[in-house]
């Protein structure tokens, strides 16, 4: 068929399971001509891009990875609604050639929504390595749609895919796609509903599919129809739905049984088609099973996980020191030049000092300390994700989170929190249950992010292990740091259990967790994806918060009333209260003013003790230890400061992200109060017990 010469942009929906290379197909087609935005009214991000085929402009939308369109999660709802109501001229379903059966289930569900479908069978190179043979010609005959074998990372088959998409007919009605046939009772009930659905929707959408989903009792479908088709479901249609469902109940098919039949029918059909078209050798996954015995074993799985976590932290913290120093030196030189330029044009001191010593210093400090560890951690994290290991971490920790009344996927968001709590909160979108998603959001700050690790290491080295010889020093410091991290994880589980039994009461949900095959990660794509999607995103929010906070901090440290600054007055006011928790007012004030970013808490403490009016860069451990000891610090003080660092309110960037994700200031304030309350309680108990033992 000749391509449409009208010049109208062809709209394409790209759908598929997670871990099938869908994003690789999308990136290969669009290059850099893409942007990301949310589906209206949802927090789920959709990436859109453009390319040209046969001279015709095409716009492709990358839908969230999903296993089905049964609308159990927001991602499934968004994917279903875009295919059904988003005006797509063609839907491309991406499948994994080595796991074709699972992808065919999604294809068959999509076939109930639209008729213009292309099946893209990706990762044919991996299937060849595992000696899996797919009969693509027979598969095309079975499905009645174009089936295109593709290796997206090598750009093989993409031209044929583009031609197949561009060759789709303009009108869906002219192309026939495979229809799944359900038991006669269900087909009869759906047929009873079709006339009413067609009348309500004006012929928009697939009436049979809408009828089946209304029969199933899909809780979101009626809302989606009203929103996207701009109609108010009439009382007559509701009566017709109830009449059809009663027809099924009278024949012993209740609502739960109906959902099972609808799901099992497509699963069984996918299995039968794959059985006829795919030849799989007996030991095709031998290597993966051997690795899984180690990486998901009862004892070895946890050991490997902790060992890998330690290696990632070591690389991140050690590797970030040098670029942080380079950035700080560069910003310092730039700051000197800017100050000189402002003074050269006779800018008043009351403008130069707050601008340079407040806004500029705080902003550049946050960027210098925050950017390098994130630029190292997130690519490593994404490499682990791309290799297939991260889902195995969730598998290892699933039972722990289930006992805590939470979801096993929270293990993944917890790991993301080690890089940045704001990114961890954003990652909570992968949790389907709103209740369990909220638990994960509220407890993500209980694990230390990259901004808190340097502070913790400084405290450990200066006060707990500084007197030991080098090998013992390093070993003891690593052990204490690991124990600190485990304390954060333990508190995450404890608070999750308390929330699930009180404020967010409910039963832990079940979820489908795929253990994808181990793959060699695509390093170039991983770096671009992690830097653009995570590092730049978080850094942008941090900069937006740090700049105004720097001005406030400078004003509080330099505006004086009655011989003392606001910072000094607040520190003195907090001194009696802080004493109950084994610290002093300067420490409390530093944590309060360190809200913009965890990285500036230590410089603010030093500013408070030295009364400089601006943040001070930390010197050697000996100098720092002498400064803190001279201001009354003991080992107890250092331990309490470490606890406050581990369990204090998340930074402003994280709080902003919580507000954005939950849409409520109440939950953002609660996410700030929970870790702070736990930290203060621990400090109080440790301090009072230590004093009691000392009194004895």
XYZ file of C-alpha atoms in Angstrom:
696
model
C 0.000 0.000 0.000
C 1.361 3.443 -0.821
C 2.205 5.667 2.087
C -0.110 8.464 3.051
C 0.864 11.524 1.021
C -1.249 13.950 3.034
C 1.723 15.043 5.156
C -0.159 14.277 8.346
C 2.166 13.164 11.134
C 1.849 9.441 11.810
C 1.308 8.769 15.534
C 2.924 5.563 16.822
C 2.604 3.963 20.251
C 5.575 1.848 21.403
C 4.640 -0.749 24.035
C 6.293 -3.794 25.563
C 7.321 -5.660 28.702
C 10.139 -4.317 30.875
C 13.647 -5.493 29.921
C 12.901 -6.188 26.243
C 15.012 -3.350 24.832
C 12.039 -1.086 24.150
C 14.001 2.047 25.092
C 16.834 0.918 22.803
C 14.371 0.656 19.891
C 12.971 4.073 20.762
C 16.412 5.704 20.964
C 17.570 4.049 17.737
C 14.530 5.381 15.872
C 14.479 8.909 17.264
C 18.129 9.686 18.041
C 18.186 12.918 20.055
C 14.836 14.162 18.696
C 12.905 13.309 21.853
C 11.459 14.773 25.029
C 9.800 13.446 28.175
C 6.508 14.523 29.745
C 3.702 13.124 31.880
C 0.447 11.690 30.547
C -2.222 14.251 31.552
C -3.237 13.844 35.182
C -0.630 11.133 35.868
C 2.855 10.982 37.376
C 3.933 8.391 34.800
C 6.433 9.840 32.328
C 6.078 9.245 28.598
C 8.999 9.822 26.245
C 8.110 11.138 22.791
C 10.335 11.440 19.753
C 10.168 12.050 16.035
C 11.645 10.644 12.835
C 10.773 10.524 9.146
C 9.789 7.508 7.057
C 9.350 7.646 3.286
C 9.369 11.425 3.665
C 6.483 11.307 6.114
C 6.864 12.775 9.642
C 6.323 10.235 12.417
C 5.888 10.815 16.143
C 6.491 7.848 18.422
C 5.531 7.663 22.110
C 7.377 5.259 24.397
C 4.774 3.841 26.792
C 5.670 2.529 30.274
C 6.951 -1.036 30.357
C 4.106 -3.310 31.404
C 3.256 -7.011 31.388
C -0.449 -6.546 30.716
C -3.193 -3.981 30.160
C -5.388 -5.255 33.005
C -5.005 -1.887 34.773
C -3.583 -3.060 38.080
C -1.116 -0.158 38.144
C -0.911 3.422 36.946
C 1.576 2.368 34.253
C -0.876 -0.200 32.860
C -3.686 2.361 32.941
C -1.593 4.917 31.055
C -0.500 2.356 28.429
C -4.067 1.138 27.912
C -5.545 4.648 27.738
C -2.926 5.901 25.269
C -3.467 2.958 22.922
C -7.241 3.208 23.206
C -7.792 6.959 23.421
C -4.454 8.572 22.488
C -5.128 8.687 18.752
C -2.269 6.349 17.777
C -2.367 5.321 14.104
C -0.213 2.280 14.810
C 0.966 0.344 17.862
C 4.368 -1.363 17.894
C 4.670 -4.164 20.451
C 8.290 -4.956 21.341
C 8.999 -8.539 22.476
C 12.112 -10.390 23.612
C 12.965 -13.124 21.112
C 14.171 -15.382 23.939
C 10.934 -14.869 25.999
C 8.404 -14.510 23.207
C 5.491 -16.117 25.034
C 5.381 -13.383 27.694
C 5.400 -10.650 25.059
C 2.670 -12.338 23.047
C 0.345 -12.079 26.053
C 0.642 -8.268 25.920
C 0.234 -8.384 22.127
C -3.012 -10.359 22.358
C -4.411 -7.943 24.946
C -3.453 -5.014 22.714
C -5.166 -6.744 19.794
C -8.448 -6.222 21.669
C -7.885 -2.437 21.563
C -6.648 -1.677 18.072
C -6.169 -3.326 14.702
C -3.053 -1.570 13.374
C -0.286 -3.480 15.142
C 3.308 -4.324 14.270
C 5.149 -6.955 16.313
C 8.828 -6.059 16.799
C 10.785 -9.118 17.994
C 13.927 -7.592 19.540
C 17.111 -9.147 20.951
C 17.402 -11.745 18.195
C 21.161 -11.786 18.840
C 20.608 -13.060 22.397
C 18.155 -15.675 21.145
C 20.778 -16.886 18.630
C 23.384 -17.205 21.393
C 20.960 -19.370 23.371
C 20.111 -21.404 20.227
C 16.447 -20.332 20.386
C 14.822 -20.523 16.957
C 11.784 -18.394 16.036
C 9.816 -19.131 12.860
C 8.985 -15.513 11.987
C 7.060 -16.364 8.823
C 4.748 -18.760 10.642
C 4.359 -16.281 13.495
C 3.287 -13.620 10.998
C 0.716 -16.004 9.503
C -0.589 -16.945 12.955
C -1.033 -13.334 14.081
C -1.999 -11.726 10.794
C 0.212 -8.684 11.423
C 3.723 -7.694 10.306
C 6.403 -9.413 12.441
C 9.834 -7.764 12.224
C 12.963 -9.381 13.758
C 15.233 -6.656 15.163
C 18.522 -6.243 17.011
C 18.128 -2.608 18.092
C 21.535 -2.202 19.708
C 23.170 -3.130 16.371
C 20.456 -1.285 14.376
C 19.589 -4.453 12.450
C 16.017 -4.650 11.142
C 15.101 -1.043 11.970
C 14.604 -0.093 8.313
C 12.096 -2.924 7.849
C 10.357 -1.873 11.078
C 10.019 1.712 9.859
C 8.702 0.538 6.481
C 6.145 -1.728 8.188
C 4.943 1.124 10.393
C 4.751 3.612 7.527
C 2.878 1.037 5.429
C 0.055 0.745 7.937
C -3.253 1.805 6.384
C -4.694 5.147 7.306
C -7.922 3.694 8.648
C -7.930 0.866 11.164
C -11.064 -0.720 9.756
C -9.243 -1.815 6.582
C -6.841 -4.122 8.439
C -7.744 -7.293 10.275
C -5.885 -8.417 13.405
C -6.086 -11.645 15.343
C -9.013 -11.713 17.771
C -8.868 -13.745 20.953
C -12.076 -15.678 21.435
C -13.289 -16.070 24.978
C -15.794 -18.681 26.216
C -19.209 -18.320 24.566
C -20.905 -17.078 27.735
C -18.518 -14.124 27.979
C -18.720 -13.348 24.248
C -22.548 -13.384 24.498
C -22.483 -11.022 27.482
C -20.099 -8.668 25.675
C -22.327 -8.737 22.582
C -25.250 -7.634 24.762
C -23.232 -4.563 25.777
C -21.742 -3.554 22.417
C -24.747 -1.546 21.101
C -24.949 0.523 24.292
C -21.177 1.117 24.320
C -21.150 2.167 20.664
C -24.010 4.592 21.309
C -22.218 6.112 24.316
C -18.778 6.405 22.689
C -19.984 7.505 19.274
C -17.953 4.708 17.685
C -14.668 5.857 19.228
C -12.542 3.100 20.728
C -13.060 -0.631 20.333
C -16.614 -1.311 21.518
C -15.984 -5.004 22.110
C -12.929 -4.321 24.231
C -14.746 -1.633 26.221
C -17.610 -4.051 26.784
C -15.249 -6.796 28.007
C -13.487 -4.406 30.388
C -16.756 -3.029 31.741
C -17.865 -6.615 32.328
C -14.612 -7.302 34.134
C -15.307 -4.397 36.479
C -12.170 -2.412 35.594
C -12.246 0.370 38.236
C -10.477 2.927 36.028
C -12.158 2.360 32.687
C -15.340 4.337 33.323
C -13.265 7.288 34.535
C -10.983 7.043 31.482
C -13.954 6.904 29.098
C -15.472 9.997 30.658
C -12.128 11.835 30.573
C -10.859 10.896 27.113
C -14.142 10.445 25.218
C -15.705 13.492 26.891
C -18.901 11.746 27.871
C -20.916 11.098 30.992
C -21.772 7.445 31.297
C -25.523 7.267 31.240
C -27.666 5.402 33.702
C -28.833 3.275 30.761
C -25.295 1.990 30.045
C -24.771 1.213 33.732
C -28.015 -0.756 33.713
C -26.863 -2.654 30.613
C -23.529 -3.480 32.283
C -25.287 -4.765 35.382
C -27.721 -6.800 33.238
C -24.838 -8.459 31.365
C -22.934 -9.171 34.553
C -26.063 -10.642 36.129
C -26.364 -12.842 33.037
C -22.911 -14.245 33.893
C -23.626 -14.565 37.628
C -26.715 -16.615 36.880
C -24.388 -19.013 35.094
C -21.979 -19.248 38.048
C -19.322 -16.782 36.807
C -18.663 -14.192 39.494
C -16.472 -11.086 39.087
C -13.229 -12.687 40.303
C -13.766 -15.753 38.114
C -14.484 -13.490 35.141
C -11.176 -11.648 35.557
C -9.332 -14.972 35.807
C -10.960 -16.233 32.588
C -10.105 -13.039 30.682
C -6.481 -13.203 31.838
C -6.024 -16.944 31.406
C -7.521 -16.918 27.902
C -4.848 -14.582 26.511
C -2.087 -16.333 28.479
C -3.156 -19.722 27.110
C -3.444 -18.364 23.557
C 0.035 -16.813 23.802
C 1.463 -20.099 25.053
C -0.116 -22.059 22.189
C 1.157 -19.639 19.523
C 4.662 -19.607 20.994
C 4.649 -23.403 21.148
C 3.991 -23.606 17.417
C 6.469 -20.886 16.381
C 9.408 -21.121 18.807
C 11.923 -23.911 19.306
C 13.725 -23.727 22.671
C 16.603 -26.091 23.604
C 16.497 -27.796 26.982
C 19.433 -26.018 28.671
C 19.141 -22.601 27.055
C 19.358 -20.761 30.431
C 22.020 -22.913 32.144
C 24.420 -19.993 32.718
C 21.710 -17.778 34.233
C 20.576 -20.550 36.574
C 24.136 -21.096 37.790
C 24.588 -17.394 38.510
C 21.222 -17.251 40.263
C 22.239 -20.060 42.636
C 24.941 -17.682 43.906
C 23.341 -14.244 43.557
C 19.897 -15.253 44.863
C 20.949 -18.036 47.237
C 19.678 -17.959 50.797
C 23.065 -17.017 52.288
C 25.266 -16.207 49.306
C 22.686 -13.776 47.889
C 22.841 -11.484 50.931
C 26.635 -11.776 51.147
C 27.087 -10.871 47.469
C 24.640 -7.998 47.836
C 26.518 -6.477 50.799
C 29.883 -7.006 49.126
C 28.721 -5.335 45.919
C 27.169 -2.484 47.894
C 30.473 -1.915 49.676
C 32.383 -1.876 46.377
C 29.935 0.650 44.878
C 30.269 2.925 47.921
C 34.052 2.676 47.875
C 34.240 3.583 44.177
C 31.750 6.410 44.580
C 33.298 8.039 47.648
C 36.924 7.579 46.616
C 36.326 8.567 43.009
C 34.328 11.682 43.929
C 37.090 13.276 46.038
C 39.224 14.461 43.127
C 36.531 15.956 40.855
C 34.932 17.606 43.917
C 38.255 19.297 44.673
C 38.689 20.353 41.052
C 35.184 21.788 40.902
C 35.648 23.638 44.183
C 38.942 25.158 42.995
C 37.377 26.139 39.678
C 34.344 27.727 41.304
C 36.636 29.529 43.769
C 38.666 31.043 40.917
C 35.482 31.973 39.076
C 34.073 33.504 42.257
C 37.202 35.637 42.694
C 36.851 36.860 39.115
C 33.150 37.628 39.542
C 33.769 39.473 42.796
C 36.488 41.499 41.113
C 34.150 42.343 38.224
C 31.415 43.474 40.613
C 33.845 45.614 42.585
C 35.241 47.093 39.346
C 31.797 48.483 38.491
C 31.501 49.817 42.089
C 28.738 47.460 43.177
C 27.841 48.187 46.850
C 29.101 45.717 49.479
C 25.545 45.088 50.664
C 24.921 43.490 47.238
C 28.309 41.822 46.657
C 28.593 40.071 50.025
C 25.177 38.335 50.170
C 25.385 37.517 46.461
C 28.921 36.055 46.508
C 29.299 34.822 50.116
C 25.709 33.654 50.339
C 24.047 32.657 47.070
C 27.137 31.857 44.977
C 29.113 30.094 47.717
C 26.198 27.870 48.776
C 25.192 27.055 45.212
C 28.708 26.144 44.075
C 29.372 24.188 47.270
C 26.278 22.072 46.676
C 27.199 21.481 43.012
C 30.856 20.676 43.839
C 30.018 18.132 46.521
C 26.805 16.739 45.022
C 27.605 16.368 41.323
C 30.678 14.040 41.364
C 29.227 11.275 43.580
C 25.916 11.334 41.694
C 27.747 11.273 38.354
C 29.561 8.134 39.575
C 26.834 6.361 41.565
C 23.941 6.658 39.115
C 25.839 5.217 36.112
C 27.002 2.303 38.303
C 23.435 1.838 39.556
C 22.107 1.935 35.984
C 24.772 -0.565 34.860
C 23.564 -2.969 37.565
C 20.005 -2.376 36.384
C 20.965 -2.933 32.746
C 22.855 -6.129 33.577
C 19.786 -7.669 35.229
C 21.112 -7.708 38.809
C 18.860 -5.097 40.466
C 15.649 -7.193 40.224
C 17.569 -9.925 42.055
C 18.233 -7.516 44.929
C 14.462 -6.979 45.164
C 14.001 -10.753 45.092
C 16.498 -11.208 47.954
C 14.838 -8.544 50.121
C 11.215 -9.247 49.221
C 10.533 -11.453 52.269
C 11.983 -8.823 54.635
C 9.788 -6.073 53.252
C 6.762 -8.380 53.180
C 7.188 -9.042 56.929
C 7.343 -5.247 57.356
C 3.985 -4.895 55.571
C 5.651 -3.284 52.541
C 6.423 -4.229 48.934
C 9.571 -6.024 47.795
C 10.066 -3.401 45.066
C 10.885 -0.988 47.891
C 14.324 -2.636 47.942
C 15.042 -1.037 44.552
C 13.941 2.434 45.663
C 15.999 1.993 48.836
C 19.088 1.284 46.720
C 18.383 4.375 44.619
C 18.225 6.364 47.861
C 21.902 5.596 48.481
C 22.632 7.747 45.441
C 20.060 10.440 46.170
C 16.897 10.288 48.259
C 15.075 12.521 45.759
C 15.778 9.999 42.995
C 14.699 7.187 45.344
C 11.376 8.938 45.993
C 10.815 9.356 42.245
C 11.636 5.660 41.772
C 8.748 4.717 44.090
C 6.479 5.022 41.057
C 7.339 1.400 40.230
C 5.279 0.263 43.274
C 1.693 -0.423 42.181
C -0.113 -0.208 45.535
C -0.704 3.448 46.599
C -0.402 2.429 50.259
C 2.924 0.646 49.811
C 4.183 3.397 47.502
C 3.515 5.919 50.278
C 5.411 3.771 52.805
C 8.403 3.670 50.459
C 8.266 7.448 49.939
C 8.072 8.220 53.672
C 10.948 5.904 54.633
C 13.375 6.484 51.754
C 15.371 9.102 53.707
C 16.257 6.533 56.411
C 19.172 5.354 54.266
C 22.102 7.765 53.817
C 22.493 9.423 50.434
C 25.788 10.360 48.792
C 25.697 13.756 50.489
C 25.808 12.185 53.948
C 28.560 9.622 53.357
C 31.496 12.099 53.459
C 30.155 13.521 56.741
C 29.797 10.053 58.278
C 33.294 9.021 57.137
C 34.762 12.241 58.552
C 33.175 11.631 61.956
C 34.300 7.991 62.003
C 37.872 8.846 61.021
C 38.248 11.881 63.308
C 36.757 10.473 66.519
C 36.384 6.679 66.363
C 39.295 5.202 64.406
C 41.765 8.083 64.046
C 44.228 6.721 66.613
C 44.596 3.323 64.896
C 47.353 2.395 62.441
C 46.499 2.527 58.742
C 45.306 -1.037 57.992
C 43.279 -1.237 61.205
C 41.988 2.284 60.643
C 40.646 1.447 57.176
C 39.145 -1.882 58.255
C 37.512 -0.437 61.382
C 36.168 2.586 59.467
C 34.641 0.345 56.787
C 33.055 -1.913 59.419
C 31.536 1.024 61.316
C 30.218 2.534 58.071
C 28.604 -0.771 57.071
C 27.010 -1.049 60.535
C 25.687 2.498 60.138
C 24.142 1.601 56.777
C 22.594 -1.563 58.234
C 21.139 0.556 61.055
C 19.475 2.740 58.420
C 18.077 -0.299 56.587
C 16.858 -1.821 59.859
C 15.108 1.416 60.807
C 13.525 1.516 57.337
C 11.987 -1.918 57.929
C 10.898 -1.032 61.480
C 9.205 2.240 60.508
C 7.620 0.565 57.459
C 6.138 -2.028 59.804
C 4.810 0.673 62.146
C 3.273 2.649 59.275
C 1.662 -0.445 57.717
C 0.078 -1.290 61.077
C -1.159 2.216 61.924
C -1.392 5.194 59.579
C -1.129 3.143 56.374
C -2.797 -0.043 57.541
C -3.317 -2.792 54.999
C -2.276 -6.201 53.704
C 0.950 -6.466 51.662
C 0.139 -6.843 47.988
C 1.566 -9.408 45.625
C 3.494 -8.373 42.533
C 5.083 -9.903 39.486
C 8.862 -9.645 39.539
C 10.719 -10.685 36.423
C 14.288 -11.936 36.782
C 15.570 -10.887 33.358
C 18.470 -12.680 31.704
C 21.947 -11.430 32.527
C 23.128 -9.083 29.800
C 26.211 -7.105 28.955
C 25.226 -3.506 29.756
C 25.340 -0.841 27.068
C 27.798 1.547 28.674
C 27.300 4.527 26.355
C 23.506 4.481 26.609
C 23.684 3.901 30.359
C 25.886 6.955 30.935
C 23.633 9.212 28.856
C 20.474 7.866 30.487
C 21.751 8.103 34.061
C 23.239 11.571 33.610
C 20.207 13.067 31.862
C 17.380 11.235 33.622
C 18.740 11.209 37.165
C 21.840 13.345 37.801
C 20.760 16.471 35.929
C 17.181 16.131 37.199
C 18.224 15.991 40.854
C 20.973 18.589 40.494
C 18.558 21.034 38.901
C 16.156 20.800 41.812
C 19.019 21.071 44.317
C 20.328 24.223 42.643
C 16.871 25.791 42.656
C 16.688 25.243 46.416
C 20.323 26.041 47.305
C 20.489 29.544 45.775
C 17.769 31.229 47.889
C 18.773 29.197 50.962
C 22.335 30.542 50.626
C 21.014 34.087 50.865
C 18.992 33.244 53.987
C 22.010 31.542 55.591
C 24.274 34.563 54.936
C 21.714 36.966 56.366
C 21.275 34.851 59.511
C 25.063 34.624 59.995
C 25.797 38.316 59.386
C 22.774 40.362 60.416
C 23.422 41.222 64.056
C 21.116 42.349 66.847
C 22.419 43.178 70.319
C 25.965 42.093 69.491
C 25.102 38.599 68.120
C 23.924 37.258 64.778
C 20.658 35.425 64.227
C 22.649 32.173 63.880
C 24.448 32.762 67.199
C 21.200 33.735 68.925
C 19.456 30.592 67.623
C 22.410 28.399 68.668
C 22.285 29.805 72.183
C 18.530 29.300 72.329
C 18.886 25.654 71.272
C 21.788 24.854 73.631
C 19.703 23.716 76.653
C 17.447 21.573 74.447
C 20.376 20.072 72.517
C 22.111 19.078 75.760
C 19.380 16.479 76.375
C 20.462 14.791 73.149
C 24.211 14.913 73.795
C 25.007 17.749 71.332
C 25.054 21.554 71.402
C 23.093 24.409 69.839
C 25.546 24.954 66.970
C 25.016 21.344 65.828
C 21.237 21.693 65.978
C 21.373 25.011 64.105
C 23.700 23.524 61.455
C 21.229 20.719 60.723
C 18.386 23.233 60.509
C 20.256 25.555 58.135
C 21.589 22.553 56.198
C 18.082 21.875 54.850
C 19.034 22.872 51.254
C 21.601 20.054 51.026
C 23.239 17.589 53.406
C 26.645 18.533 51.989
C 26.698 21.948 53.709
C 25.950 20.805 57.290
C 29.631 20.311 58.201
C 30.760 23.681 56.738
C 27.947 25.420 58.640
C 29.099 23.785 61.909
C 32.618 25.072 61.329
C 31.245 28.531 60.496
C 29.350 28.504 63.783
C 32.372 27.512 65.879
C 34.759 29.934 64.100
C 32.200 32.802 63.875
C 33.318 33.582 60.314
C 29.959 34.597 58.821
C 30.534 32.371 55.770
C 30.853 28.621 55.325
C 34.352 27.244 55.924
C 35.959 24.410 53.976
C 37.051 21.485 56.143
C 40.809 21.199 56.652
C 42.700 18.101 57.753
C 41.172 15.597 60.165
C 43.619 16.708 62.868
C 42.581 20.369 62.533
C 38.904 19.477 62.472
C 39.195 17.174 65.469
C 41.049 19.892 67.405
C 38.363 22.469 66.532
C 35.496 20.226 67.603
C 37.253 18.962 70.736
C 38.017 22.566 71.714
C 34.288 23.260 71.570
C 33.410 20.448 73.985
C 33.001 17.482 71.670
C 33.499 13.953 72.992
C 33.129 10.514 71.424
C 29.487 10.590 72.623
C 28.970 13.875 70.758
C 30.446 12.409 67.570
C 28.230 9.299 67.810
C 25.120 11.446 68.316
C 26.079 13.694 65.400
C 26.442 10.570 63.206
C 22.978 9.430 64.268
C 21.522 12.863 63.532
C 23.265 12.800 60.145
C 21.803 9.366 59.409
C 18.316 10.196 60.713
C 17.671 13.855 60.160
C 15.078 15.475 57.927
C 15.719 14.911 54.222
C 17.100 17.796 52.196
C 14.840 20.377 50.585
C 15.237 18.731 47.167
C 13.846 15.469 48.539
C 11.004 17.242 50.355
C 10.131 19.085 47.157
C 10.115 15.768 45.299
C 7.871 14.154 47.950
C 5.445 17.063 47.588
C 5.474 16.651 43.793
C 4.998 12.861 43.912
C 2.266 12.780 46.573
C 0.586 16.074 45.704
C 0.287 16.855 49.401
C 2.249 19.090 51.768
C 1.077 16.886 54.642
C 3.028 13.852 53.411
C 6.103 15.988 52.711
C 6.069 17.291 56.307
C 5.562 13.767 57.649
C 8.535 12.520 55.584
C 10.611 15.238 57.289
C 9.320 14.516 60.791
C 9.694 10.708 60.798
C 13.506 10.386 60.456
C 14.104 13.438 62.664
C 11.965 11.931 65.437
C 13.782 8.580 65.184
C 17.199 10.279 65.267
C 16.348 12.436 68.279
C 14.897 9.450 70.134
C 18.041 7.371 69.539
C 20.311 10.250 70.606
C 18.268 10.807 73.771
C 18.340 7.129 74.776
C 22.093 6.748 74.073
C 22.932 9.967 75.921
C 20.892 9.191 79.013
C 22.159 5.591 79.207
C 25.769 6.763 78.829
C 25.323 9.347 81.572
C 23.704 6.787 83.864
C 26.577 4.352 83.326
C 29.059 7.170 83.876
C 27.287 8.145 87.103
C 27.626 4.583 88.345
